CSV table of C-alpha atoms and ligand atoms in Angstrom, one decimal:
chain,number,residue,atom,x,y,z
A,1,UNK,CA,48.2,110.5,46.6
A,2,UNK,CA,48.5,113.9,48.3
A,3,UNK,CA,46.9,117.0,46.8
A,4,UNK,CA,50.3,118.2,45.7
A,5,UNK,CA,51.1,114.9,44.0
A,6,UNK,CA,47.7,115.0,42.3
A,7,UNK,CA,48.3,118.5,41.0
A,8,UNK,CA,51.8,117.6,39.7
A,9,UNK,CA,50.3,114.6,38.0
A,10,UNK,CA,47.5,116.6,36.4
A,11,UNK,CA,50.0,119.2,35.1
A,12,UNK,CA,52.2,116.4,33.7
A,13,UNK,CA,49.2,115.0,31.7
A,14,UNK,CA,48.4,118.4,30.3
A,15,UNK,CA,52.0,119.0,29.5
A,16,UNK,CA,52.4,115.7,27.7
A,17,UNK,CA,49.2,116.3,25.6
A,18,UNK,CA,50.2,119.9,24.9
A,19,UNK,CA,50.9,120.5,21.2
A,20,UNK,CA,51.9,124.2,21.5
A,21,UNK,CA,48.8,126.3,21.1
A,22,UNK,CA,46.3,123.5,21.9
A,23,UNK,CA,46.0,120.3,23.8
A,24,UNK,CA,44.9,116.9,22.4
A,25,UNK,CA,42.2,115.4,24.6
A,26,UNK,CA,44.2,112.1,25.0
A,27,UNK,CA,47.6,110.8,24.0
A,28,UNK,CA,46.4,108.4,21.2
A,29,UNK,CA,42.6,108.0,21.1
A,30,UNK,CA,42.0,111.7,20.3
A,31,UNK,CA,45.0,113.3,18.4
A,32,UNK,CA,43.2,116.5,17.2
A,33,UNK,CA,41.7,119.5,18.9
A,34,UNK,CA,38.2,119.0,20.3
A,35,UNK,CA,36.0,122.1,21.0
A,36,UNK,CA,34.5,121.6,24.4
A,37,UNK,CA,37.6,119.6,25.7
A,38,UNK,CA,39.7,122.8,24.9
A,39,UNK,CA,37.3,124.9,26.9
A,40,UNK,CA,37.6,122.7,30.0
A,41,UNK,CA,41.4,122.5,29.5
A,42,UNK,CA,41.5,126.3,29.4
A,43,UNK,CA,39.5,126.5,32.6
A,44,UNK,CA,42.0,124.2,34.3
A,45,UNK,CA,45.0,126.0,33.0
A,46,UNK,CA,43.7,129.5,33.7
A,47,UNK,CA,45.0,129.5,37.3
A,48,UNK,CA,48.4,128.0,36.2
A,49,UNK,CA,49.2,129.9,33.1
A,50,UNK,CA,46.5,132.3,31.8
A,51,UNK,CA,48.5,133.0,28.6
A,52,UNK,CA,48.6,129.3,27.7
A,53,UNK,CA,44.9,128.9,28.7
A,54,UNK,CA,43.9,131.7,26.3
A,55,UNK,CA,46.0,130.3,23.5
A,56,UNK,CA,43.9,127.1,23.7
A,57,UNK,CA,40.8,129.2,22.8
A,58,UNK,CA,42.5,131.5,20.4
A,59,UNK,CA,43.6,128.5,18.3
A,60,UNK,CA,40.2,127.0,18.4
A,61,UNK,CA,38.5,130.2,17.3
A,62,UNK,CA,41.0,130.5,14.4
A,63,UNK,CA,39.0,127.5,12.9
A,64,UNK,CA,35.6,129.2,13.3
A,65,UNK,CA,33.4,129.0,10.2
A,66,UNK,CA,32.2,132.1,8.4
A,67,UNK,CA,28.7,131.5,9.7
A,68,UNK,CA,29.9,131.6,13.3
A,69,UNK,CA,29.9,127.9,14.1
A,70,UNK,CA,32.8,126.6,16.1
A,71,UNK,CA,33.7,123.1,14.8
A,72,UNK,CA,33.8,120.2,17.1
A,73,UNK,CA,37.2,119.0,15.8
A,74,UNK,CA,40.1,121.0,14.4
A,75,UNK,CA,42.3,118.5,12.6
A,76,UNK,CA,46.0,118.2,13.3
A,77,UNK,CA,47.7,117.7,9.9
A,78,UNK,CA,50.4,115.8,11.7
A,79,UNK,CA,48.1,113.1,13.0
A,80,UNK,CA,46.9,110.7,10.4
A,81,UNK,CA,45.7,107.9,12.7
A,82,UNK,CA,42.1,109.0,13.3
A,83,UNK,CA,38.7,108.2,11.7
A,84,UNK,CA,36.7,110.0,10.5
A,85,UNK,CA,39.4,112.4,9.4
A,86,UNK,CA,39.2,115.6,7.3
A,87,UNK,CA,38.8,113.8,3.9
A,88,UNK,CA,35.7,112.0,5.2
A,89,UNK,CA,34.1,115.3,6.4
A,90,UNK,CA,35.1,117.2,3.3
A,91,UNK,CA,33.9,120.4,4.8
A,92,UNK,CA,36.0,122.8,2.8
A,93,UNK,CA,35.0,121.0,-0.4
A,94,UNK,CA,31.3,121.2,0.4
A,95,UNK,CA,30.8,124.7,1.8
A,96,UNK,CA,32.5,128.0,1.5
A,97,UNK,CA,31.5,128.7,5.1
A,98,UNK,CA,34.2,126.2,6.3
A,99,UNK,CA,37.9,127.2,6.5
A,100,UNK,CA,40.3,125.7,4.0
A,101,UNK,CA,42.9,125.6,6.7
A,102,UNK,CA,42.9,124.3,9.3
A,103,UNK,CA,40.6,121.5,8.3
A,104,UNK,CA,37.6,120.8,10.6
A,105,UNK,CA,34.7,118.5,11.1
A,106,UNK,CA,31.2,119.8,10.3
A,107,UNK,CA,29.6,119.5,13.7
A,108,UNK,CA,29.6,121.5,16.9
A,109,UNK,CA,29.8,120.7,20.6
A,110,UNK,CA,28.4,122.3,23.8
A,111,UNK,CA,29.4,126.0,24.1
A,112,UNK,CA,31.5,126.0,27.3
A,113,UNK,CA,33.9,128.5,25.8
A,114,UNK,CA,32.5,131.7,27.4
A,115,UNK,CA,32.9,130.1,30.8
A,116,UNK,CA,36.6,129.6,30.1
A,117,UNK,CA,36.9,133.2,28.7
A,118,UNK,CA,35.4,134.6,31.9
A,119,UNK,CA,37.7,132.5,34.1
A,120,UNK,CA,40.8,133.7,32.2
A,121,UNK,CA,39.6,137.3,32.4
A,122,UNK,CA,39.1,137.0,36.1
A,123,UNK,CA,42.7,135.9,36.7
A,124,UNK,CA,44.4,137.6,33.8
A,125,UNK,CA,46.7,140.6,33.6
A,126,UNK,CA,45.7,143.7,31.7
A,127,UNK,CA,47.4,142.3,28.5
A,128,UNK,CA,45.5,139.0,28.9
A,129,UNK,CA,42.2,140.8,29.4
A,130,UNK,CA,42.8,142.8,26.2
A,131,UNK,CA,43.3,139.5,24.3
A,132,UNK,CA,40.1,138.1,25.9
A,133,UNK,CA,38.3,141.3,24.8
A,134,UNK,CA,39.5,140.8,21.2
A,135,UNK,CA,38.0,137.3,21.2
A,136,UNK,CA,34.5,138.5,22.3
A,137,UNK,CA,33.2,139.3,18.8
A,138,UNK,CA,34.0,135.8,17.7
A,139,UNK,CA,32.4,134.4,20.9
A,140,UNK,CA,29.3,136.4,20.2
A,141,UNK,CA,29.2,135.2,16.6
A,142,UNK,CA,29.4,131.7,17.9
A,143,UNK,CA,26.4,132.3,20.2
A,144,UNK,CA,24.6,134.0,17.4
A,145,UNK,CA,25.0,131.0,15.2
A,146,UNK,CA,23.6,128.7,17.9
A,147,UNK,CA,20.7,131.1,18.7
A,148,UNK,CA,19.7,131.4,15.1
A,149,UNK,CA,20.8,128.5,12.8
A,150,UNK,CA,20.2,126.0,15.6
A,151,UNK,CA,16.9,127.5,16.8
A,152,UNK,CA,15.1,128.6,13.6
A,153,UNK,CA,11.7,128.6,15.3
A,154,UNK,CA,12.9,130.7,18.2
A,155,UNK,CA,11.8,128.2,20.8
A,156,UNK,CA,15.0,128.8,22.8
A,157,UNK,CA,16.0,125.2,22.5
A,158,UNK,CA,19.1,124.4,20.4
A,159,UNK,CA,19.0,121.5,17.8
A,160,UNK,CA,21.7,119.0,17.4
A,161,UNK,CA,22.1,116.9,14.2
A,162,UNK,CA,24.4,114.1,15.5
A,163,UNK,CA,25.0,112.5,18.9
A,164,UNK,CA,28.6,113.7,18.6
A,165,UNK,CA,27.3,117.2,18.9
A,166,UNK,CA,25.8,116.5,22.3
A,167,UNK,CA,29.2,115.4,23.6
A,168,UNK,CA,27.5,112.4,25.2
A,169,UNK,CA,27.9,110.1,22.2
A,170,UNK,CA,26.1,106.8,22.9
A,171,UNK,CA,24.0,108.0,25.8
A,172,UNK,CA,20.6,106.2,26.1
A,173,UNK,CA,19.3,109.7,25.1
A,174,UNK,CA,19.8,108.6,21.5
A,175,UNK,CA,18.4,105.0,21.6
A,176,UNK,CA,14.9,105.9,20.6
A,177,UNK,CA,15.8,108.2,17.7
A,178,UNK,CA,18.4,105.7,16.5
A,179,UNK,CA,15.9,102.9,16.6
A,180,UNK,CA,13.9,104.7,13.9
A,181,UNK,CA,16.9,105.7,11.8
A,182,UNK,CA,17.2,103.8,8.5
A,183,UNK,CA,20.8,103.4,7.7
A,184,UNK,CA,21.8,103.7,4.0
A,185,UNK,CA,24.9,102.9,2.1
A,186,UNK,CA,28.0,104.8,3.2
A,187,UNK,CA,31.6,104.3,2.1
A,188,UNK,CA,33.5,101.5,3.9
A,189,UNK,CA,35.4,102.5,7.0
A,190,UNK,CA,37.8,101.2,9.6
A,191,UNK,CA,37.2,102.4,13.2
A,192,UNK,CA,40.1,104.0,14.9
A,193,UNK,CA,38.8,104.1,18.5
A,194,UNK,CA,38.8,100.3,19.1
A,195,UNK,CA,42.6,100.2,18.7
A,196,UNK,CA,43.1,102.3,21.8
A,197,UNK,CA,40.8,100.8,24.4
A,198,UNK,CA,41.3,97.6,26.3
A,199,UNK,CA,37.8,96.3,25.9
A,200,UNK,CA,35.5,97.2,22.8
A,201,UNK,CA,32.4,97.0,25.0
A,202,UNK,CA,33.5,100.2,26.7
A,203,UNK,CA,32.9,102.0,23.4
A,204,UNK,CA,29.9,102.5,21.2
A,205,UNK,CA,28.7,99.4,19.3
A,206,UNK,CA,29.2,98.8,15.6
A,207,UNK,CA,25.5,99.5,15.0
A,208,UNK,CA,25.8,102.9,16.7
A,209,UNK,CA,29.0,103.6,14.7
A,210,UNK,CA,27.2,102.8,11.4
A,211,UNK,CA,24.5,105.3,12.4
A,212,UNK,CA,27.1,108.0,13.3
A,213,UNK,CA,28.7,107.6,9.9
A,214,UNK,CA,25.4,107.5,8.0
A,215,UNK,CA,24.4,110.8,9.7
A,216,UNK,CA,27.7,112.3,8.5
A,217,UNK,CA,26.9,111.3,4.9
A,218,UNK,CA,23.5,112.9,5.2
A,219,UNK,CA,25.0,116.2,6.6
A,220,UNK,CA,27.5,116.1,3.7
A,221,UNK,CA,24.6,115.7,1.2
A,222,UNK,CA,23.1,118.8,2.8
A,223,UNK,CA,26.4,120.6,2.4
A,224,UNK,CA,26.3,121.3,6.2
A,225,UNK,CA,23.6,123.9,5.4
A,226,UNK,CA,21.4,124.4,8.5
A,227,UNK,CA,18.2,125.2,6.6
A,228,UNK,CA,18.5,122.1,4.5
A,229,UNK,CA,19.3,120.0,7.6
A,230,UNK,CA,16.3,121.3,9.4
A,231,UNK,CA,14.1,120.4,6.4
A,232,UNK,CA,15.2,116.8,5.9
A,233,UNK,CA,17.8,115.4,8.3
A,234,UNK,CA,16.3,112.4,10.2
A,235,UNK,CA,18.1,113.2,13.5
A,236,UNK,CA,17.2,116.7,14.9
A,237,UNK,CA,17.0,116.8,18.6
A,238,UNK,CA,16.4,119.8,20.9
A,239,UNK,CA,19.3,119.1,23.3
A,240,UNK,CA,18.8,120.1,27.0
A,241,UNK,CA,22.5,119.9,28.0
A,242,UNK,CA,23.6,121.9,25.0
A,243,UNK,CA,20.9,124.5,25.6
A,244,UNK,CA,21.5,124.9,29.4
A,245,UNK,CA,25.3,125.2,28.8
A,246,UNK,CA,24.4,127.9,26.2
A,247,UNK,CA,22.3,129.7,28.7
A,248,UNK,CA,24.9,129.8,31.5
A,249,UNK,CA,27.7,130.6,29.0
A,250,UNK,CA,25.6,133.4,27.6
A,251,UNK,CA,25.3,134.8,31.1
A,252,UNK,CA,29.1,134.8,31.4
A,253,UNK,CA,29.4,136.3,27.9
A,254,UNK,CA,27.1,139.1,28.9
A,255,UNK,CA,29.2,139.9,32.0
A,256,UNK,CA,32.2,140.2,29.6
A,257,UNK,CA,30.6,142.0,26.7
A,258,UNK,CA,27.4,143.6,27.9
A,259,UNK,CA,25.7,142.4,24.7
A,260,UNK,CA,21.9,142.7,24.9
A,261,UNK,CA,21.6,140.2,22.1
A,262,UNK,CA,23.5,137.6,24.1
A,263,UNK,CA,21.4,138.4,27.1
A,264,UNK,CA,18.2,137.8,25.2
A,265,UNK,CA,19.4,134.5,23.6
A,266,UNK,CA,20.5,133.2,27.0
A,267,UNK,CA,17.2,134.1,28.7
A,268,UNK,CA,15.2,132.4,25.9
A,269,UNK,CA,17.3,129.3,26.2
A,270,UNK,CA,16.9,129.1,30.0
A,271,UNK,CA,13.1,129.5,29.6
A,272,UNK,CA,13.1,126.7,27.0
A,273,UNK,CA,14.9,124.3,29.3
A,274,UNK,CA,12.5,125.1,32.2
A,275,UNK,CA,9.5,124.5,29.9
A,276,UNK,CA,11.0,121.0,29.2
A,277,UNK,CA,11.1,119.8,32.8
A,278,UNK,CA,9.0,116.7,33.2
A,279,UNK,CA,6.9,115.6,36.1
A,280,UNK,CA,9.9,113.8,37.7
A,281,UNK,CA,12.0,117.0,37.6
A,282,UNK,CA,14.4,116.1,34.8
A,283,UNK,CA,14.5,118.2,31.6
A,284,UNK,CA,13.8,115.9,28.6
A,285,UNK,CA,15.4,116.3,25.2
A,286,UNK,CA,12.8,116.8,22.4
A,287,UNK,CA,12.9,114.6,19.3
A,288,UNK,CA,11.8,117.0,16.5
A,289,UNK,CA,11.1,114.3,13.9
A,290,UNK,CA,9.0,112.2,16.3
A,291,UNK,CA,7.5,115.3,18.0
A,292,UNK,CA,8.1,113.6,21.3
A,293,UNK,CA,10.2,114.0,24.5
A,294,UNK,CA,13.0,111.4,25.0
A,295,UNK,CA,12.1,109.8,28.3
A,296,UNK,CA,15.5,108.7,29.8
A,297,UNK,CA,17.3,109.5,33.1
A,298,UNK,CA,20.7,110.8,32.2
A,299,UNK,CA,22.9,113.6,33.5
A,300,UNK,CA,21.6,115.7,30.7
A,301,UNK,CA,18.2,115.7,32.4
A,302,UNK,CA,19.9,117.6,35.3
A,303,UNK,CA,20.6,120.5,33.0
A,304,UNK,CA,18.3,122.9,34.7
A,305,UNK,CA,20.8,123.0,37.6
A,306,UNK,CA,23.2,124.9,35.3
A,307,UNK,CA,20.7,127.6,34.5
A,308,UNK,CA,21.1,131.1,35.8
A,309,UNK,CA,18.3,132.6,37.8
A,310,UNK,CA,16.6,129.5,39.2
A,311,UNK,CA,14.5,130.3,42.2
A,312,UNK,CA,16.0,128.8,45.5
A,313,UNK,CA,13.1,126.3,45.6
A,314,UNK,CA,13.7,125.2,42.0
A,315,UNK,CA,17.4,124.9,42.7
A,316,UNK,CA,16.9,122.9,45.8
A,317,UNK,CA,14.6,120.5,43.9
A,318,UNK,CA,17.3,120.0,41.2
A,319,UNK,CA,20.0,119.4,43.8
A,320,UNK,CA,17.9,116.8,45.5
A,321,UNK,CA,17.7,115.0,42.2
A,322,UNK,CA,21.4,115.3,41.3
A,323,UNK,CA,22.7,114.3,44.7
A,324,UNK,CA,19.8,112.0,45.7
A,325,UNK,CA,19.2,108.2,45.2
A,326,UNK,CA,18.8,108.4,41.4
A,327,UNK,CA,22.2,109.9,40.7
A,328,UNK,CA,25.1,110.7,43.1
A,329,UNK,CA,23.4,109.1,46.1
A,330,UNK,CA,22.5,105.9,44.3
A,331,UNK,CA,23.1,102.6,46.3
A,332,UNK,CA,26.5,101.0,45.9
A,333,UNK,CA,28.4,103.8,44.2
A,334,UNK,CA,32.1,103.9,45.0
A,335,UNK,CA,32.0,107.7,45.3
A,336,UNK,CA,29.1,110.0,45.7
A,337,UNK,CA,29.5,111.6,42.3
A,338,UNK,CA,27.1,112.1,39.4
A,339,UNK,CA,27.1,109.2,36.9
A,340,UNK,CA,26.3,109.8,33.2
A,341,UNK,CA,23.1,107.7,33.4
A,342,UNK,CA,20.9,107.0,36.5
A,343,UNK,CA,22.0,103.6,37.8
A,344,UNK,CA,19.3,100.9,37.1
A,345,UNK,CA,17.4,103.1,34.7
A,346,UNK,CA,16.6,101.9,31.1
A,347,UNK,CA,19.8,101.9,29.0
A,348,UNK,CA,22.2,102.1,31.9
A,349,UNK,CA,25.4,100.1,31.5
A,350,UNK,CA,28.1,100.7,34.1
A,351,UNK,CA,31.1,100.2,31.8
A,352,UNK,CA,29.9,101.5,28.5
A,353,UNK,CA,31.0,104.9,27.4
A,354,UNK,CA,28.2,107.5,28.0
A,355,UNK,CA,25.7,104.9,29.3
A,356,UNK,CA,26.6,104.9,33.0
A,357,UNK,CA,30.2,105.7,33.8
A,358,UNK,CA,31.3,108.9,35.6
A,359,UNK,CA,32.7,111.8,33.6
A,360,UNK,CA,34.5,114.2,35.9
A,361,UNK,CA,33.9,117.3,33.7
A,362,UNK,CA,30.2,116.7,34.0
A,363,UNK,CA,30.6,116.7,37.7
A,364,UNK,CA,32.6,119.9,37.4
A,365,UNK,CA,29.6,121.6,35.8
A,366,UNK,CA,27.3,120.4,38.6
A,367,UNK,CA,29.9,121.6,41.2
A,368,UNK,CA,30.1,125.0,39.6
A,369,UNK,CA,26.3,125.3,39.7
A,370,UNK,CA,26.2,124.4,43.4
A,371,UNK,CA,28.7,127.0,44.2
A,372,UNK,CA,27.0,129.7,42.2
A,373,UNK,CA,23.8,129.0,44.0
A,374,UNK,CA,25.4,129.2,47.4
A,375,UNK,CA,25.2,125.4,48.2
A,376,UNK,CA,28.7,125.5,49.6
A,377,UNK,CA,28.6,122.4,51.7
A,378,UNK,CA,27.2,120.3,48.9
A,379,UNK,CA,29.7,121.7,46.5
A,380,UNK,CA,32.6,120.9,48.8
A,381,UNK,CA,31.4,117.4,49.3
A,382,UNK,CA,31.1,116.8,45.5
A,383,UNK,CA,34.5,118.2,44.9
A,384,UNK,CA,36.1,116.0,47.6
A,385,UNK,CA,34.3,112.9,46.3
A,386,UNK,CA,35.6,113.6,42.8
A,387,UNK,CA,39.1,114.3,44.0
A,388,UNK,CA,38.9,111.1,46.1
A,389,UNK,CA,38.1,109.2,42.9
A,390,UNK,CA,40.9,110.8,40.9
A,391,UNK,CA,43.5,110.3,43.7
A,392,UNK,CA,43.0,106.6,43.8
A,393,UNK,CA,46.1,104.5,42.8
A,394,UNK,CA,45.9,103.8,39.1
A,395,UNK,CA,43.1,106.3,38.4
A,396,UNK,CA,45.5,108.1,35.9
A,397,UNK,CA,43.0,110.8,35.0
A,398,UNK,CA,41.0,108.3,33.0
A,399,UNK,CA,38.4,109.4,30.4
A,400,UNK,CA,35.6,107.9,32.5
A,401,UNK,CA,35.1,105.6,35.5
A,402,UNK,CA,32.9,102.6,36.4
A,403,UNK,CA,30.6,104.1,39.1
A,404,UNK,CA,30.5,101.0,41.4
A,405,UNK,CA,34.1,100.1,41.4
A,406,UNK,CA,35.8,103.3,40.3
A,407,UNK,CA,37.7,101.4,37.7
A,408,UNK,CA,39.4,103.7,35.2
A,409,UNK,CA,38.0,103.2,31.7
A,410,UNK,CA,38.6,104.5,28.2
A,411,UNK,CA,41.7,106.4,27.6
A,412,UNK,CA,44.1,107.1,30.4
A,413,UNK,CA,45.7,110.6,30.8
A,414,UNK,CA,42.6,112.4,29.4
A,415,UNK,CA,43.3,116.1,29.3
A,416,UNK,CA,39.9,117.4,30.6
A,417,UNK,CA,39.9,115.1,33.5
A,418,UNK,CA,43.3,116.5,34.5
A,419,UNK,CA,42.1,120.0,33.9
A,420,UNK,CA,39.0,119.8,36.1
A,421,UNK,CA,41.2,118.2,38.8
A,422,UNK,CA,43.5,121.2,38.7
A,423,UNK,CA,40.6,123.6,39.0
A,424,UNK,CA,39.2,121.6,41.9
A,425,UNK,CA,42.5,121.6,43.6
A,426,UNK,CA,42.8,125.3,43.2
A,427,UNK,CA,39.4,126.0,44.8
A,428,UNK,CA,39.8,127.2,48.4
A,429,UNK,CA,36.3,126.4,49.6
B,1,2M8,C1,34.1,111.7,22.6
B,1,2M8,O1,33.7,112.0,21.3
B,1,2M8,C2,34.5,111.6,20.1
B,1,2M8,C3,33.7,112.1,18.9
B,1,2M8,O2,33.6,113.5,18.9
B,1,2M8,C4,34.6,110.1,20.0
B,1,2M8,O3,33.9,109.3,20.6
B,1,2M8,O4,35.4,109.6,19.2
B,1,2M8,C5,33.1,112.4,23.5
B,1,2M8,O5,33.3,112.0,24.8
B,1,2M8,C6,33.2,113.9,23.4
B,1,2M8,O6,32.3,114.5,24.3
B,1,2M8,C7,34.6,114.4,23.6
B,1,2M8,O7,34.7,115.8,23.3
B,1,2M8,C8,35.6,113.6,22.7
B,1,2M8,C9,37.1,113.9,23.0
B,1,2M8,O8,37.3,113.8,24.4
B,1,2M8,O9,35.4,112.2,22.8
């Protein structure tokens, strides 16, 4: 497929998933608005239609909670076929901080949004820039929520309460904390996800799903109150990927807003991630309840790459890890791109959701970091390898790909896959 054909196909996917002011992540599997998907979609659309890209974020921020949190799902009232839906989350019933309309989940996702706002600001007209400026107070409130409610002890590291908050749902990152989790009674449920994938083994297991739902019940018991959750919730993890994205997004938000608060939060977060780097160079999530690092080799461990202000030496070390034999340079990969878990490491499974397959938007984050740090040649190679994967016959902008065969897995026509392809195709170097 030529670059032009790939661009047209990516635009067609985004067009087909477009519901007016926001884009569903996938045609059937994900029929609502997801937070970090929308941020990547806005990044991809910025160069095509800055107004439409900005509307993606404006609609998401309309669902922001009073305490500043930006929900991970904004429910589409017209889409009933999804579980857990708004009744199960019951956010508006349980806390006055949640909006009555639109209905939302009670979780968050990684804060990529300021990167999207900056991208739109860079390409936008004066009128678009004015609209970006009017979103900045909401973006700062979002960062304030994370820097305070999710970091009550001021360590710089942000806590997550559920694997869905990490965005890397069933990553081996959560195996150890899940092995200690005692699952209680929760109301019966029917999974929605299995109806929309060819092979159930590509999705989280039933045992994982029971844990996901149990954690939701516990968050409901705490009425989504952060102080209560920090006191008693059994799953509280200092998440490196979330924190590093927060640090780099804070830097972008400072460039837009000049806020000294945001600058301080971003710096504290970056320092926290750097303090969490283990002897082998990967940053390790911290399990608060076990008071222990989570020793796995996943793409989240590469998070220091994303941080602003790494020394050239630190950056080169991280690059060598990301592109070397443990990740993108691993033996036998179909394309030299970063897989979600280091091939052959404990918990790696090549076809199972976040346990090994390639996620193009994660590669986009690495690519952006390479460019920002002047590693132009490595950035171009990573971009070309990813575009090569996406241009294969039948690749269809899949949600994720088997790393050794490049087989498309999960949902086809996934919006953020198309969006990052568009951004890569627009890059001139
Ligand atoms: C996946 O997460 C949802 C739950 O939020 C799911 O598994 O049903 C993850 O890949 C997440 O990162 C992503 O935002 C979402 C929609 O693409 O799907």
